[in-house]
mmCIF file of C-alpha atoms and ligand atoms in Angstrom:
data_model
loop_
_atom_site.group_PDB
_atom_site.id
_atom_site.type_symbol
_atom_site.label_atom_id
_atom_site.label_comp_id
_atom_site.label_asym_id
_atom_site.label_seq_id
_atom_site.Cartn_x
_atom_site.Cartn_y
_atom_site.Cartn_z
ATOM 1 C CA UNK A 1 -26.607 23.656 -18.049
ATOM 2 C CA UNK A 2 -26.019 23.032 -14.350
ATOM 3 C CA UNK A 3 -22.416 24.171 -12.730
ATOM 4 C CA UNK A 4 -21.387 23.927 -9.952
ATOM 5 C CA UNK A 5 -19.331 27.644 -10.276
ATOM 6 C CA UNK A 6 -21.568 29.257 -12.536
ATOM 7 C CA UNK A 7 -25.171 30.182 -13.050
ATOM 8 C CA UNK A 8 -26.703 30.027 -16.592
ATOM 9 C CA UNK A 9 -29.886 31.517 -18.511
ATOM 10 C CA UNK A 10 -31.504 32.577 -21.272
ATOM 11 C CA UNK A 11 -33.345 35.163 -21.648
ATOM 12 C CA UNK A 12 -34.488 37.290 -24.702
ATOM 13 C CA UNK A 13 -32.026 35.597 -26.981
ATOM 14 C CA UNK A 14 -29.457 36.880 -24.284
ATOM 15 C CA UNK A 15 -27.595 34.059 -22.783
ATOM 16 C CA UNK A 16 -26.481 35.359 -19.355
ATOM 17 C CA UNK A 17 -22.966 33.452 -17.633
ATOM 18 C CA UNK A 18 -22.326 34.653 -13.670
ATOM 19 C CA UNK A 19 -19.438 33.643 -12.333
ATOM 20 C CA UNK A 20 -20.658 32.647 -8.820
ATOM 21 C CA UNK A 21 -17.539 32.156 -6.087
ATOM 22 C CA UNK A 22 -18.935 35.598 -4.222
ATOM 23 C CA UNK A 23 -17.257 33.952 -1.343
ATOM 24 C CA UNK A 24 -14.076 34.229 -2.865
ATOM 25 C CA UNK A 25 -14.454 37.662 -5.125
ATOM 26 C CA UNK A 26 -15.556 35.186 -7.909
ATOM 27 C CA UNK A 27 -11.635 34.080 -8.723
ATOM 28 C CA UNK A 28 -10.929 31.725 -11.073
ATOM 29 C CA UNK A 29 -10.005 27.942 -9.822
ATOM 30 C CA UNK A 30 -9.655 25.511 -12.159
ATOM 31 C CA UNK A 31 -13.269 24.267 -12.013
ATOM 32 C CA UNK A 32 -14.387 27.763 -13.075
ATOM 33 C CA UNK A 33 -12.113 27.517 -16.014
ATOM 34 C CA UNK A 34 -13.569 24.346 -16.871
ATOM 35 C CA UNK A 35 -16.771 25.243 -16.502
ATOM 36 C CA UNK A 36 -16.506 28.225 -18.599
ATOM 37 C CA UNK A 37 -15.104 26.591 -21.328
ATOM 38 C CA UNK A 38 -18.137 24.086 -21.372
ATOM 39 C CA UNK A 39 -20.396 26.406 -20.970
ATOM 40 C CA UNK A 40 -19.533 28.621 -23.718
ATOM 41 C CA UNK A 41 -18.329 25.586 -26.085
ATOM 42 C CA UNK A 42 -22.280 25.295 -25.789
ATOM 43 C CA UNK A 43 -23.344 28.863 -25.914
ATOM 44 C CA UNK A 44 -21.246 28.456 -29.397
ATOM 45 C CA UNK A 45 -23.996 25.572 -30.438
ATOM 46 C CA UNK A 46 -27.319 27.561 -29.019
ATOM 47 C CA UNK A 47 -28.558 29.102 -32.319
ATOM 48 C CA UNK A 48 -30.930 30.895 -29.927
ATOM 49 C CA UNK A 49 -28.566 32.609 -28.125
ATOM 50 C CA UNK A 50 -27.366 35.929 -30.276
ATOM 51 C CA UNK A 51 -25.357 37.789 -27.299
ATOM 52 C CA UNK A 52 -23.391 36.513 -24.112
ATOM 53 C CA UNK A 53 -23.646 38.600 -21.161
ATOM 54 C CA UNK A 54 -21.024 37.640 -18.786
ATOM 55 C CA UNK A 55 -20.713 38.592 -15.189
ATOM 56 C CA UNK A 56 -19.729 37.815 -11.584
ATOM 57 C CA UNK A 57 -21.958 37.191 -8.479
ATOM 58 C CA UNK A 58 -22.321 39.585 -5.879
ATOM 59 C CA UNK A 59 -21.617 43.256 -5.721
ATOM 60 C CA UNK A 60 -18.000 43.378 -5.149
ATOM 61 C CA UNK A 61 -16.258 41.882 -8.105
ATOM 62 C CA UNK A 62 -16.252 40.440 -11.710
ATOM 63 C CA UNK A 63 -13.546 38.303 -11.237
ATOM 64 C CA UNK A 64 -10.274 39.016 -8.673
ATOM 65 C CA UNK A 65 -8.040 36.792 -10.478
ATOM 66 C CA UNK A 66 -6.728 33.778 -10.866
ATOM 67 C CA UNK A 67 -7.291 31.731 -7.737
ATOM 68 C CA UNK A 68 -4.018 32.627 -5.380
ATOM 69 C CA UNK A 69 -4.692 29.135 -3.721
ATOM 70 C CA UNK A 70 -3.835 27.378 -6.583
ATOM 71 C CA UNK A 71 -1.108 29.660 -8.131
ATOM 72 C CA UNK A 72 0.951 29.361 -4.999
ATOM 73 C CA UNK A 73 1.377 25.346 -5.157
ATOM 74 C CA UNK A 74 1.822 25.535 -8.610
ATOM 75 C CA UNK A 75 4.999 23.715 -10.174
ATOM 76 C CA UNK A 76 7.145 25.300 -13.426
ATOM 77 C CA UNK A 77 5.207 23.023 -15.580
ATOM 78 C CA UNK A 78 1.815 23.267 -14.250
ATOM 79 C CA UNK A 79 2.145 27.160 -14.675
ATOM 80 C CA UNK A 80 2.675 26.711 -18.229
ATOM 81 C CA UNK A 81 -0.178 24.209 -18.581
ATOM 82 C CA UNK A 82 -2.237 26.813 -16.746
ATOM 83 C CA UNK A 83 -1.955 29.719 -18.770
ATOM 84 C CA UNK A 84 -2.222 27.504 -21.596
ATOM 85 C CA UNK A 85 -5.551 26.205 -20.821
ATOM 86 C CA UNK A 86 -6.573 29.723 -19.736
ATOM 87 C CA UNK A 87 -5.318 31.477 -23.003
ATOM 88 C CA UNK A 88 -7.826 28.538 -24.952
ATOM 89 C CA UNK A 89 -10.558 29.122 -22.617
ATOM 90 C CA UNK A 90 -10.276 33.057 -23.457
ATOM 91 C CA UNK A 91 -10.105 32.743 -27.102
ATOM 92 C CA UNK A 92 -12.876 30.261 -26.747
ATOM 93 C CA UNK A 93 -14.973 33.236 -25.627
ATOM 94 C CA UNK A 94 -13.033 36.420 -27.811
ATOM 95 C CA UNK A 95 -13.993 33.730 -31.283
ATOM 96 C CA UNK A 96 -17.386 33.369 -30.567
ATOM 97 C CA UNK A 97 -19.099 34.231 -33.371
ATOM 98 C CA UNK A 98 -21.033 35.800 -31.289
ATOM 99 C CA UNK A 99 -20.593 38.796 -29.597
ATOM 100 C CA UNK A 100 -19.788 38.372 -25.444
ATOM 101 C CA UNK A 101 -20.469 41.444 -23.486
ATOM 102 C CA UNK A 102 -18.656 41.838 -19.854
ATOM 103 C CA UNK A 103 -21.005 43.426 -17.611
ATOM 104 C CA UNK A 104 -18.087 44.677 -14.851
ATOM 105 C CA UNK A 105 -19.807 44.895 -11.333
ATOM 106 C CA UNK A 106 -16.705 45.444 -9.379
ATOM 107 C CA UNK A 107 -12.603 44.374 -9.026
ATOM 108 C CA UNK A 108 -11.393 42.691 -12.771
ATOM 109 C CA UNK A 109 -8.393 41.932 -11.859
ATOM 110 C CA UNK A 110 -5.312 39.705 -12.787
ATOM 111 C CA UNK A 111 -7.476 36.855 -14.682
ATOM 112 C CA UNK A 112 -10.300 38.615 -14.274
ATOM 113 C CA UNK A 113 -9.325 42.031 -16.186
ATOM 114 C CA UNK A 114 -7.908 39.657 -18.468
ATOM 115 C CA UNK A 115 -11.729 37.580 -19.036
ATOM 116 C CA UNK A 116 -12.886 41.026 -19.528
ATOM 117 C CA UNK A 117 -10.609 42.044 -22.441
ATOM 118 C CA UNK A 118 -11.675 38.556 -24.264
ATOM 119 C CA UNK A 119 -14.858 39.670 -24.233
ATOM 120 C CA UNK A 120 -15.801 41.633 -27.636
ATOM 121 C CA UNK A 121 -17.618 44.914 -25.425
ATOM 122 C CA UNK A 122 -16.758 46.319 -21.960
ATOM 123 C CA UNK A 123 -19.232 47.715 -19.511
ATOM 124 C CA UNK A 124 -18.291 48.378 -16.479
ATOM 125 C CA UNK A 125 -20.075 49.918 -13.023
ATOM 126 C CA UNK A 126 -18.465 52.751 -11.642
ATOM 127 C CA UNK A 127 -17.338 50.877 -8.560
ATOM 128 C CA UNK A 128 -15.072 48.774 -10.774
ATOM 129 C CA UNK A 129 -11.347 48.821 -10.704
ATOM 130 C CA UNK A 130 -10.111 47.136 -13.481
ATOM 131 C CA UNK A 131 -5.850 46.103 -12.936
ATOM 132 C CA UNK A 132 -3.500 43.906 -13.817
ATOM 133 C CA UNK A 133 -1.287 43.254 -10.604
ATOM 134 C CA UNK A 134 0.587 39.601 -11.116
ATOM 135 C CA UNK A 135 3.557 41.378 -10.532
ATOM 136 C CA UNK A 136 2.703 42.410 -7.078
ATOM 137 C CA UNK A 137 2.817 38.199 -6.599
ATOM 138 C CA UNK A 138 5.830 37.284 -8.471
ATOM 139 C CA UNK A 139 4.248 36.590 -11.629
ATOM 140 C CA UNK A 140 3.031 38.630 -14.897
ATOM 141 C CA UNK A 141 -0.368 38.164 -16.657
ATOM 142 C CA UNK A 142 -1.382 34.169 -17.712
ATOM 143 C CA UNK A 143 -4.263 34.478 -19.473
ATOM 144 C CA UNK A 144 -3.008 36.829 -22.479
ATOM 145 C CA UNK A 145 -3.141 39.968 -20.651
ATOM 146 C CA UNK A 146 0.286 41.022 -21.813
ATOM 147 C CA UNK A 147 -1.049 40.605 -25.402
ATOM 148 C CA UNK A 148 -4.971 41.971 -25.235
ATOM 149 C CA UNK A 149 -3.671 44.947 -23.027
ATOM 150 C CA UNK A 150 -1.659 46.512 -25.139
ATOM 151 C CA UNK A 151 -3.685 46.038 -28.511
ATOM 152 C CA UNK A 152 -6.477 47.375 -26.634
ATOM 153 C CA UNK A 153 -4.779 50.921 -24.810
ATOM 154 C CA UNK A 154 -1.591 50.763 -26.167
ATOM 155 C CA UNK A 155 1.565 49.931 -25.401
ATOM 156 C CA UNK A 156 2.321 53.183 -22.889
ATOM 157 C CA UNK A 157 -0.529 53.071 -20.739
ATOM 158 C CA UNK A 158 -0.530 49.112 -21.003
ATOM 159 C CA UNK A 159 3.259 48.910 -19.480
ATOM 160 C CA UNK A 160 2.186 51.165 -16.490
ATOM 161 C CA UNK A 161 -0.327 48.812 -15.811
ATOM 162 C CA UNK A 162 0.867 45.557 -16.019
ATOM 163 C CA UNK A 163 4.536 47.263 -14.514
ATOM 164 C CA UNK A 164 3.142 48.916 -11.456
ATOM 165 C CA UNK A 165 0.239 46.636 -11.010
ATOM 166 C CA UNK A 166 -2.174 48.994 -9.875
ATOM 167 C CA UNK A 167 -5.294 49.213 -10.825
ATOM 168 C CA UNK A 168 -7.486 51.916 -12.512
ATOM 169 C CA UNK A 169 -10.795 53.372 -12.402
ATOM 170 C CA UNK A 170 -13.762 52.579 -14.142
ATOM 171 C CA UNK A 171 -13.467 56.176 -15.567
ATOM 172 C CA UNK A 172 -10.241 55.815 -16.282
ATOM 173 C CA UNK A 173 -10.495 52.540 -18.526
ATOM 174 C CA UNK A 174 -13.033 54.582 -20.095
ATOM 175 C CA UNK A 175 -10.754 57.306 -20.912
ATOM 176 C CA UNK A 176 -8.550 55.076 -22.380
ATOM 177 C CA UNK A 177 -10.604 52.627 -24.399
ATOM 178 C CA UNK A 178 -10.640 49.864 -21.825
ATOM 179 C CA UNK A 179 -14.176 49.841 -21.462
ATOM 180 C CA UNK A 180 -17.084 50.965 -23.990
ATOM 181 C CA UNK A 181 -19.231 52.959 -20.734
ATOM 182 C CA UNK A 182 -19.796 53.654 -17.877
ATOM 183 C CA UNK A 183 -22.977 53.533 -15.349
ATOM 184 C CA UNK A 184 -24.264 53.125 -11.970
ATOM 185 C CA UNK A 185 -23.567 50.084 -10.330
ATOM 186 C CA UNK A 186 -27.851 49.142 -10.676
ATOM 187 C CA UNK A 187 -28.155 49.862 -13.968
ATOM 188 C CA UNK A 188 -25.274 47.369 -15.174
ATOM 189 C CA UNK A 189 -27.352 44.869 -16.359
ATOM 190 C CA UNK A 190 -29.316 47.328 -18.144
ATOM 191 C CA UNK A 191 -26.955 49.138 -19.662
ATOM 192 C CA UNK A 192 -25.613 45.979 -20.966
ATOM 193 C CA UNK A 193 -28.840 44.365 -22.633
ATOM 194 C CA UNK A 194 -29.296 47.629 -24.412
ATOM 195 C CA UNK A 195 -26.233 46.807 -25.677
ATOM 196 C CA UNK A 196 -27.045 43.532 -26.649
ATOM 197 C CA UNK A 197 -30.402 44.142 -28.206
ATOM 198 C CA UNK A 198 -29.019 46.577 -30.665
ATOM 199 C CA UNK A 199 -26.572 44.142 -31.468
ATOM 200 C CA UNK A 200 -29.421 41.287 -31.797
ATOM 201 C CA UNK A 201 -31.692 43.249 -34.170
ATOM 202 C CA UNK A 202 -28.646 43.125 -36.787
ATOM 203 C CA UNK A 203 -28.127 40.417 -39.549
ATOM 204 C CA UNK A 204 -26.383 37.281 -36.933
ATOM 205 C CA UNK A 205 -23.831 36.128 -39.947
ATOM 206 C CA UNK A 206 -23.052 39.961 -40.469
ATOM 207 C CA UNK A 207 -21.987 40.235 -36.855
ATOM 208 C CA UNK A 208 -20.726 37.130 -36.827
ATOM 209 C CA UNK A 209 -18.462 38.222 -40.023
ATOM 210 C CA UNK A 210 -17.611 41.460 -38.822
ATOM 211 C CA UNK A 211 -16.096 39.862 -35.165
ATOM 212 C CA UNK A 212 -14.134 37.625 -37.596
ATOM 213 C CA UNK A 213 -13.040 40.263 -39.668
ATOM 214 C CA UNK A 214 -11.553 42.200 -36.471
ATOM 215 C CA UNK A 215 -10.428 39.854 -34.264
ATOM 216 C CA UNK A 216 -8.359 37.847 -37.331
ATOM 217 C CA UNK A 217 -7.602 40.983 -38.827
ATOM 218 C CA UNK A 218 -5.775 41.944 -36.070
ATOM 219 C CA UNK A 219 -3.708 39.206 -36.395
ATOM 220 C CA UNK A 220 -2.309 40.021 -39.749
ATOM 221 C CA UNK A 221 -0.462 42.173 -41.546
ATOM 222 C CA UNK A 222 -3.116 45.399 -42.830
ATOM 223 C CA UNK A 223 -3.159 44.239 -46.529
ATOM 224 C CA UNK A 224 -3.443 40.188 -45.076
ATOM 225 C CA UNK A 225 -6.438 41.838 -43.245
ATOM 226 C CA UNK A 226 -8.102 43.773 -45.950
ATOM 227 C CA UNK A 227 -7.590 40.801 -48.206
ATOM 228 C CA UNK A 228 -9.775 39.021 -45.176
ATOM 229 C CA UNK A 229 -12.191 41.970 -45.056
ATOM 230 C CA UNK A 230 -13.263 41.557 -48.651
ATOM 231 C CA UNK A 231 -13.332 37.793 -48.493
ATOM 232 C CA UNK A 232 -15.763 37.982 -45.639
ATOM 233 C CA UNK A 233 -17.495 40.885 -47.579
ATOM 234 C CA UNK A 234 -17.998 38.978 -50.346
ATOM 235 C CA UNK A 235 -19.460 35.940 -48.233
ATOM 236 C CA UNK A 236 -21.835 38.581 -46.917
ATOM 237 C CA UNK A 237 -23.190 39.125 -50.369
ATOM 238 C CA UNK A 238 -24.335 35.131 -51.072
ATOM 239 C CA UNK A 239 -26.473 35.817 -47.913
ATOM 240 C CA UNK A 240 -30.063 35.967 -47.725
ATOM 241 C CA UNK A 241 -29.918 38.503 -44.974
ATOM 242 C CA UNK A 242 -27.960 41.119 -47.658
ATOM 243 C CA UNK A 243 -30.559 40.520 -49.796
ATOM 244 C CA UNK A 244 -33.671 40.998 -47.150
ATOM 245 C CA UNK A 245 -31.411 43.926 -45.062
ATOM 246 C CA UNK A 246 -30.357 46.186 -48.778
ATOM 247 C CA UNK A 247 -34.427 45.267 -49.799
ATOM 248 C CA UNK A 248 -35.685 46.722 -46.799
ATOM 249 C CA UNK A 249 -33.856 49.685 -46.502
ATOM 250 C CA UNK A 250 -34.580 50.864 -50.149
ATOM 251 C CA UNK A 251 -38.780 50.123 -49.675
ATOM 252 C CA UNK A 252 -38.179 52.402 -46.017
ATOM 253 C CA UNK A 253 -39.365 49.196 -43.970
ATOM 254 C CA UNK A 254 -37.462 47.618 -40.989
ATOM 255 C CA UNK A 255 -35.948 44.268 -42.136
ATOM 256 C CA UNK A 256 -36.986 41.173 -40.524
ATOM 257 C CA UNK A 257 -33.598 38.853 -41.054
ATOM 258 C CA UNK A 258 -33.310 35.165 -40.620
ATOM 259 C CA UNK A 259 -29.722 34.346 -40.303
ATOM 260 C CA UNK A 260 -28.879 32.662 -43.286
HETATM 261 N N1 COA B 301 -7.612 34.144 -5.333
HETATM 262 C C1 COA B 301 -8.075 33.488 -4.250
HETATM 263 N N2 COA B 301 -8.813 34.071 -3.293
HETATM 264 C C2 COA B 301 -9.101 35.368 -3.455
HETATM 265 C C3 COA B 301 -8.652 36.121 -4.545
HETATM 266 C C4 COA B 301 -7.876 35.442 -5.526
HETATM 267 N N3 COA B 301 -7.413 36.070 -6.623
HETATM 268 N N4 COA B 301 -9.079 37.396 -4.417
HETATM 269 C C5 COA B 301 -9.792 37.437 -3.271
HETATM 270 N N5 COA B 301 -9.797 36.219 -2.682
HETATM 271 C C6 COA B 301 -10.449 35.831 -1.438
HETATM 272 C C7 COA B 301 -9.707 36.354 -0.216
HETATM 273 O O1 COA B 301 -8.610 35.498 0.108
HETATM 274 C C8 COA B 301 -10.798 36.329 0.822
HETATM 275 O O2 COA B 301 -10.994 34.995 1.236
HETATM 276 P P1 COA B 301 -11.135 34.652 2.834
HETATM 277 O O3 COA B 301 -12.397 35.406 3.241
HETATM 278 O O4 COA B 301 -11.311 33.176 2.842
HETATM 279 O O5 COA B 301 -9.911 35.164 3.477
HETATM 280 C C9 COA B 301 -12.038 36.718 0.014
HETATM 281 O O6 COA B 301 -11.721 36.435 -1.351
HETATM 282 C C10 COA B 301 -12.386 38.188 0.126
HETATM 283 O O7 COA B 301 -11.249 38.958 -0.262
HETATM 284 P P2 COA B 301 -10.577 40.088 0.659
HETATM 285 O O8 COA B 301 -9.135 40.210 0.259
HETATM 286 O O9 COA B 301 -10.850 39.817 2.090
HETATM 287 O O10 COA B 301 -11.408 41.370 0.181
HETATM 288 P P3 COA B 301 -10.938 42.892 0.235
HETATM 289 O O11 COA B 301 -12.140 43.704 -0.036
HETATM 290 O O12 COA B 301 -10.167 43.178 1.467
HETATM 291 O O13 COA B 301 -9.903 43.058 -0.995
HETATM 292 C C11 COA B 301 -9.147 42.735 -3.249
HETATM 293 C C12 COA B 301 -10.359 42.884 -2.326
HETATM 294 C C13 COA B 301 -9.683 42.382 -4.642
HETATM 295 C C14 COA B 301 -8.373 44.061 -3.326
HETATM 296 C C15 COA B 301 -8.230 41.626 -2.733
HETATM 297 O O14 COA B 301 -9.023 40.459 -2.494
HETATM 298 C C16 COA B 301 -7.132 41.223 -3.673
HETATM 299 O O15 COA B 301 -6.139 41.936 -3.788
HETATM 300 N N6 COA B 301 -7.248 40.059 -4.334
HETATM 301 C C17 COA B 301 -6.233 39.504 -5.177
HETATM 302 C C18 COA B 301 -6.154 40.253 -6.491
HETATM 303 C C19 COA B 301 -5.044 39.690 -7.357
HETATM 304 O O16 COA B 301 -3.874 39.801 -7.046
HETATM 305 N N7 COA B 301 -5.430 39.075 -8.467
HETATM 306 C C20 COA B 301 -4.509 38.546 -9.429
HETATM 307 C C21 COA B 301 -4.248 37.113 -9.184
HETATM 308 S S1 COA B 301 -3.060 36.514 -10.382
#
């Protein structure tokens, strides 16, 4: 996969994204948008790839937003088609079925806080500053921020946010269940494949059950979701990896599963 935005590899069934506009604090035009959604609409194909690590280029920022450039000459209904677009890329990447892991190297902000919260984990370097500030331009959060923010922190500390527009600490998100950890700005990367590789060494449909069991789940009313969670459950059980992963555990031996 070539981009012209982006870089892409593989690695270690890891599939690593970078958002590369360093130029530019990595914001996100509309060829960034489109190239993420390609790129993941194939990372959702690559049976080989178990975990997404997603990032931005440089040592400054994940993503600082939305591209300004663009906002500013935007018309009522191009706005709408905007956020639109962006909201579909985002699910894109929060429905998976596989987990994405933001590796946060600097400013998430606007769009790019937003990218983050799609993402199923949070790691972030403590240099980043993670905010929601549309409303220092005029505007309020596109790309579902107004939605993800408050199912993940809360509806008190998400309204300060997205109200004031200023951003928090890495520490802070932390404290409040924005992000999963914290590290030093060089061991991001590491922090987040350790991540990924305990994630990889479970069953893939279990994982891949599991995400759908949350992020659906969520969606519903509790009993809707419960009804969900034992549907899924029950799929589970018809697996092969159920069989190998229960087998294994009761003849004390690591289980080697297969993903079907
Ligand atoms: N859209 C377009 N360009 C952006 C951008 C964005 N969201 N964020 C940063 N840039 C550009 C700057 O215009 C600048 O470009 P230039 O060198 O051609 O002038 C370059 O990236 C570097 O940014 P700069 O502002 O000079 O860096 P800084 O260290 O002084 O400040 C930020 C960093 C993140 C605090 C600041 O860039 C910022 O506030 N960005 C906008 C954040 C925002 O409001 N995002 C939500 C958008 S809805």
């Amino acid at each position: 996969m070539a981009y012209e935005t982006l870089l892409y590899e593989k690695r270690n069934a890891i599939g690593y994204v970078t958002i590369h506009r360093p130029e530019k604090l990595n914001a996100l035009n509309r060829t960034v948008m489109e190239e993420l959604f390609d790129c993941f609409q194939n990372l959702q194909k690559d049976d080989e790839v178990r975990v997404v690590i997603l990032t931005g280029a440089g040592e400054k920022a994940f993503v600082a937003g939305a591209d300004i450039n663009e906002l500013a000459a935007q018309t009522p209904v191009e706005g709408k088609e905007t956020s639109r677009r962006g909201q579909k890329v985002l699910d894109l990447i929060e429905n998976l079925g596989k987990p994405v892991i933001a590796a946060i190297n600097g400013y998430a902000l606007g769009g790019g806080c937003e990218l983050a919260m799609a993402c199923a984990l949070r790691v972030a370097a403590e240099n980043a500053r993670l905010g929601q500030p549309e409303v220092k331009l005029g505007l309020i959060p596109g790309y579902a921020g107004t939605q993800r923010l408050p199912r993940l922190v809360g509806k008190c500390r998400a309204l300060e946010m997205i109200l004031t527009g200023e951003p928090v600490t890495a520490q802070e998100a932390h404290r409040v269940g924005l992000v999963n950890q914290v590290v030093p700005a060089p061991e991001l990367l590491a922090a987040a494949e350790q991540l990924a590789q305990k994630i990889i060494a479970n069953a893939p449909l279990a994982v891949k059950f599991a995400l759908e069991a949350v992020n659906h789940g969520m969606e519903m009313s509790e009993a809707e979701g419960q009804f969900l969670e034992a549907t899924l459950f029950g799929l589970c059980c018809t697996t092969a990896d159920m069989k190998e992963g229960t087998r294994a555990f009761l003849e004390k031996r690591p289980a080697k599963f297969v993903g079907k």
